[in-house]
XYZ file of C-alpha atoms in Angstrom:
278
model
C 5.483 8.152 -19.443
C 5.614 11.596 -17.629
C 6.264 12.140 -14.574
C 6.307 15.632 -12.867
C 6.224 17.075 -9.198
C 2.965 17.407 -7.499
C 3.026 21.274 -7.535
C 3.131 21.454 -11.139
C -0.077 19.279 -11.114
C -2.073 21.451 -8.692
C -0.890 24.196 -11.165
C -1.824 22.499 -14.255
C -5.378 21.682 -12.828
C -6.304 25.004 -11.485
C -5.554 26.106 -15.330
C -7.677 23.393 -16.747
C -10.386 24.593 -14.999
C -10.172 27.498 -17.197
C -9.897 25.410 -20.586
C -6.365 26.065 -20.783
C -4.396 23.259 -19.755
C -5.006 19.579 -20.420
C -5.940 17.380 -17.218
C -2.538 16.041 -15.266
C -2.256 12.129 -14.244
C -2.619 11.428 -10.830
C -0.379 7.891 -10.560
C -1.658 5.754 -7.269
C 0.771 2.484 -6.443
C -0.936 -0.264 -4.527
C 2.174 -2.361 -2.412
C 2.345 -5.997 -0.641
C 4.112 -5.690 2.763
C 6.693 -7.670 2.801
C 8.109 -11.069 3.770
C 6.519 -12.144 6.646
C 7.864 -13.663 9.984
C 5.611 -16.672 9.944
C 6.648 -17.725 6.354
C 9.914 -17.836 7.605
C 9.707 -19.261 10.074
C 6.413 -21.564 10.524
C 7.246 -22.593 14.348
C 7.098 -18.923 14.993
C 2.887 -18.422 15.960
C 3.540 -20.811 18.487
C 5.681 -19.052 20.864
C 4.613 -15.469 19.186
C 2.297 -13.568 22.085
C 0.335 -11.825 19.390
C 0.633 -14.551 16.062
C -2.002 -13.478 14.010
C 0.158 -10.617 13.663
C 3.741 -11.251 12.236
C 6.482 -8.757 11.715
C 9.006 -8.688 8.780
C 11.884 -10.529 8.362
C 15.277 -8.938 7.821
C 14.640 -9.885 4.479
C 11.578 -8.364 3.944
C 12.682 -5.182 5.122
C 15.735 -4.919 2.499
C 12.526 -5.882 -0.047
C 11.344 -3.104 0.771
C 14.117 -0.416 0.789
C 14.848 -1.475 -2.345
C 11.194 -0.770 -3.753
C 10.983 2.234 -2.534
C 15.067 3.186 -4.056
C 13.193 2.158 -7.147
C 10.129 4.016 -7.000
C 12.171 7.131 -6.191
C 14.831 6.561 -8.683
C 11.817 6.299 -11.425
C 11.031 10.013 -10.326
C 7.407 9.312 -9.743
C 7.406 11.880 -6.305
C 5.349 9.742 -4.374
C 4.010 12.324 -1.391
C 1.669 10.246 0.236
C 2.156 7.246 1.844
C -0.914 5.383 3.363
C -0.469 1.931 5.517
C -2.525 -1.066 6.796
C -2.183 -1.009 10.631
C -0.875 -4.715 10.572
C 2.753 -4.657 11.745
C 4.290 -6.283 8.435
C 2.516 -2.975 6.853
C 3.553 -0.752 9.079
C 7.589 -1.883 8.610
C 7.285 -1.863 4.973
C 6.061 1.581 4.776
C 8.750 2.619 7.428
C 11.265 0.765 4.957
C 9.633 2.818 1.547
C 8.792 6.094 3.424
C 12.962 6.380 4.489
C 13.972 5.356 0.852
C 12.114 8.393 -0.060
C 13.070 10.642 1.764
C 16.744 9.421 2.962
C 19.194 12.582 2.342
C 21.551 9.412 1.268
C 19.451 7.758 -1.457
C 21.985 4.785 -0.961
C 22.285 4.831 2.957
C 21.257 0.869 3.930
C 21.075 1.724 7.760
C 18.179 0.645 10.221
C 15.590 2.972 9.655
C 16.021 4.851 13.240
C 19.561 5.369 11.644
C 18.971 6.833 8.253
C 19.022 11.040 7.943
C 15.948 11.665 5.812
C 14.224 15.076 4.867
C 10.417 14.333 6.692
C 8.870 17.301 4.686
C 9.632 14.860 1.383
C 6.375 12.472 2.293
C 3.578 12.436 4.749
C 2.007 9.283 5.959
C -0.950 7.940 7.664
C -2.634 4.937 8.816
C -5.600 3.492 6.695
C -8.115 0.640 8.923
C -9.435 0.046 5.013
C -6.687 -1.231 4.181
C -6.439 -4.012 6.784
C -5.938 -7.236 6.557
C -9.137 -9.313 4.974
C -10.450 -10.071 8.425
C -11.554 -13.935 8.659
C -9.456 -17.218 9.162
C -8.345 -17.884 5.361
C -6.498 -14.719 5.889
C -5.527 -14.540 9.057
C -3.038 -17.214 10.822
C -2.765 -17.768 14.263
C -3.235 -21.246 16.733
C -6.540 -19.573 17.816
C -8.936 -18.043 15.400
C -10.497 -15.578 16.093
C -7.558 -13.677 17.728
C -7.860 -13.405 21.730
C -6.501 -9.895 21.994
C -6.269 -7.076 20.222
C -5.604 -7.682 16.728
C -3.223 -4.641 15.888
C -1.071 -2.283 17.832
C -2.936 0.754 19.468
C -2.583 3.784 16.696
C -0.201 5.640 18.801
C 2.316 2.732 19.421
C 1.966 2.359 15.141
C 2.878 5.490 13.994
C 5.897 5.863 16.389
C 7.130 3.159 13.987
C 6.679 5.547 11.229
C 10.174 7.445 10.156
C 9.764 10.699 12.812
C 8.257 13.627 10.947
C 6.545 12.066 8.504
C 3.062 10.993 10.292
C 0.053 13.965 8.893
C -2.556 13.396 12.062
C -4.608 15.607 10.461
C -5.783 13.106 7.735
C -9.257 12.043 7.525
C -9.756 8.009 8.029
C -11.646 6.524 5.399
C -12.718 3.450 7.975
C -12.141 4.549 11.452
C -11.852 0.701 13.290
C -10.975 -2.607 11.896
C -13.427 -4.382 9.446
C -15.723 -6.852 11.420
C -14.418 -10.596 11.690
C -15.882 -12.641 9.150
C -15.618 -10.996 6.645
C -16.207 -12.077 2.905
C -13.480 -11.871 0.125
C -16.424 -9.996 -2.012
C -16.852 -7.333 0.860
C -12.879 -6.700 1.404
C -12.700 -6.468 -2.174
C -15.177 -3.911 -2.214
C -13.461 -2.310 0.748
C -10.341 -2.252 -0.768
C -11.693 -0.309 -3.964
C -13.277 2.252 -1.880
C -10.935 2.989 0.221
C -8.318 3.702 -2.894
C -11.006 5.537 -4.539
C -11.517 7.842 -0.911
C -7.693 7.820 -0.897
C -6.999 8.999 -4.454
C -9.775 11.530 -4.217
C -8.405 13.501 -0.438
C -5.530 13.769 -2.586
C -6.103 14.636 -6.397
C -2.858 17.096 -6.758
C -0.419 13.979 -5.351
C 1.024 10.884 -6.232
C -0.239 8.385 -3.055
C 1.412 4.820 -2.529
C -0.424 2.314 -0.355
C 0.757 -0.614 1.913
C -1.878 -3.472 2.106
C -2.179 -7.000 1.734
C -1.946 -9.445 -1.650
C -5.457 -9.559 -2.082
C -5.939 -5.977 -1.916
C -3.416 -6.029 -5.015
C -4.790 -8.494 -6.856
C -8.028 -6.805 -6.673
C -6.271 -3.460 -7.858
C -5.216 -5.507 -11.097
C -8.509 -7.760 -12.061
C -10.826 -4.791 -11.266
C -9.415 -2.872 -14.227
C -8.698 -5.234 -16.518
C -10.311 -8.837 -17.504
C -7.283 -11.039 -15.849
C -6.829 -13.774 -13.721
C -4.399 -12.972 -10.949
C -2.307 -16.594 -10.208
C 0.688 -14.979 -7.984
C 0.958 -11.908 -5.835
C 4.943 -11.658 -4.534
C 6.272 -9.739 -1.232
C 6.479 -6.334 -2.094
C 4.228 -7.109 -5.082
C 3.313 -3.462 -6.977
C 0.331 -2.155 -9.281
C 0.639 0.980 -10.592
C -2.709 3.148 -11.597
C -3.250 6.511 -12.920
C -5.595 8.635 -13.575
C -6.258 12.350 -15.663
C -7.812 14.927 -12.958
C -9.706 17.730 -14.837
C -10.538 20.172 -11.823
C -10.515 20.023 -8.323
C -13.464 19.671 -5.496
C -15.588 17.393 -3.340
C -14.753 14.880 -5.371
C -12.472 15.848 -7.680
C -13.778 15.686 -11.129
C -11.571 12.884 -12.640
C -11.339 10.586 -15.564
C -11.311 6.596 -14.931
C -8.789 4.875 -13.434
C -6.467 2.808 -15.727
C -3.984 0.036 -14.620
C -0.459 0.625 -15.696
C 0.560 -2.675 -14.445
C 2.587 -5.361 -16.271
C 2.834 -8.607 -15.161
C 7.032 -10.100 -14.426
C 9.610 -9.781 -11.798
C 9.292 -5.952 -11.649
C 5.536 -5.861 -10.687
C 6.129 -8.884 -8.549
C 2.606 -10.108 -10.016
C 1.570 -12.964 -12.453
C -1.501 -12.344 -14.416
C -3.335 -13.374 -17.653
C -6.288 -12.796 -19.698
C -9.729 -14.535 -18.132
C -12.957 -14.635 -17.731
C -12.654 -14.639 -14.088
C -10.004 -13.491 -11.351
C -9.305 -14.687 -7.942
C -6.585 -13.143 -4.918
C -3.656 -14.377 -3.369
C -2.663 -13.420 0.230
């Protein structure tokens, strides 16, 4: 499959517009956070101040490094990196976003620790890709939650590798979705806000840091499968041709990539009917 830099695509597109060129692919990976502190540890939400909103374990961070080695190592030139504002989201994306850029592509320090080129990839915070917002989802002693549900913006992206937050980026959803909210609505959430994603971006390569029913939507929305196991750090991969640039970009459909096994992280099979994992 080819792969190329995101220049070369903004080149290639502005040529197409004059017949010359054949559209480029525009390749958009949809990521679990993950292992998560209450997995791990079950007794955790109990003494936890804010439990409906666990970190990563030491594990889960090392997932993640190593996803993002891989995704750089594969030369896909992932420039974008958007994140749910859930704190296992925002460490995973920390985790990927230093793989990426690390001036050491090997270096296994803390993230604070790691020398990384910022100008590599730019990252921002995404409410649309938020947790699905009602108790199946959500764990904690007390549902709803009794305080604020995510970190303020500002204390989020100082998580973020330094450089690499864009502030200029336009939020697709601007606040959190409203509690109670159906699986059918976040699933429609989740497609728009790739969709809104892909399209702010049509000249790069975007990766996104949600939840596991945000990728198992990304996989039975393309194709007629039943999704049966969404792993930490789970991956789909999408692409699709962009013909000429605007307001939207004038694109061709989307198309999953995806196979299911131990490098995805997912399990899926032909159906008539699909359903999520968290």
């Amino acid at each position: 499959m080819e792969k190329y830099m995101a220049s070369d695509m903004a080149a290639s597109v502005d040529a197409d517009e004059g017949g010359d060129m054949p559209p480029r692919m525009q390749h958009l990976f949809i990521m679990r956070h993950g292992d998560r502190m209450d997995d791990a540890e079950p007794n955790w939400i109990f003494t936890a101040p804010r439990p409906w909103d666990p970190p990563l374990t030491d594990t889960g961070k090392r997932r993640a490094r190593v996803v993002g080695r891989r995704l750089r190592q594969e030369g896909w030139n992932i420039t974008r990196v958007f994140c749910s504002p859930f704190l296992r989201c925002i460490q995973t994306a920390s985790e990927v976003i230093t793989a990426l850029c690390a001036l050491d592509p090997m270096d296994d320090g803390p993230v604070s620790q790691v020398a990384i080129d910022p100008s590599k990839v730019k990252a921002s915070i995404e409410f649309g890709l938020s947790e699905v917002m009602n108790s199946y989802a959500i764990r904690a002693p007390n549902i709803p939650p009794t305080g604020p549900t995510t970190l303020e913006l500002e204390a989020l992206e100082a998580l973020l590798p330094v450089g690499t937050v864009d502030p200029t980026v336009t939020k697709i959803l601007t606040n959190l979705p409203n509690w109670r909210e159906t699986l059918d609505s976040s699933h429609k959430r989740y497609l728009d806000t790739f969709q809104a994603i892909a399209d702010l971006f049509p000249t790069e390569n975007i990766l996104c840091v949600t939840h596991g029913e945000a990728i198992g939507v990304s996989v039975t929305h393309h194709q007629n499968v039943i999704v049966y196991q969404v792993r930490y750090c789970a991956v789909s991969h999408l692409q699709r041709p962009v013909h000429s640039l605007g307001s939207p970009p004038a694109a061709g459909p989307i198309e999953l990539l995806t196979e299911p096994g131990d490098e995805s992280r997912i399990r899926f099979s032909k159906c008539d009917a699909a359903h999520g994992f968290f």
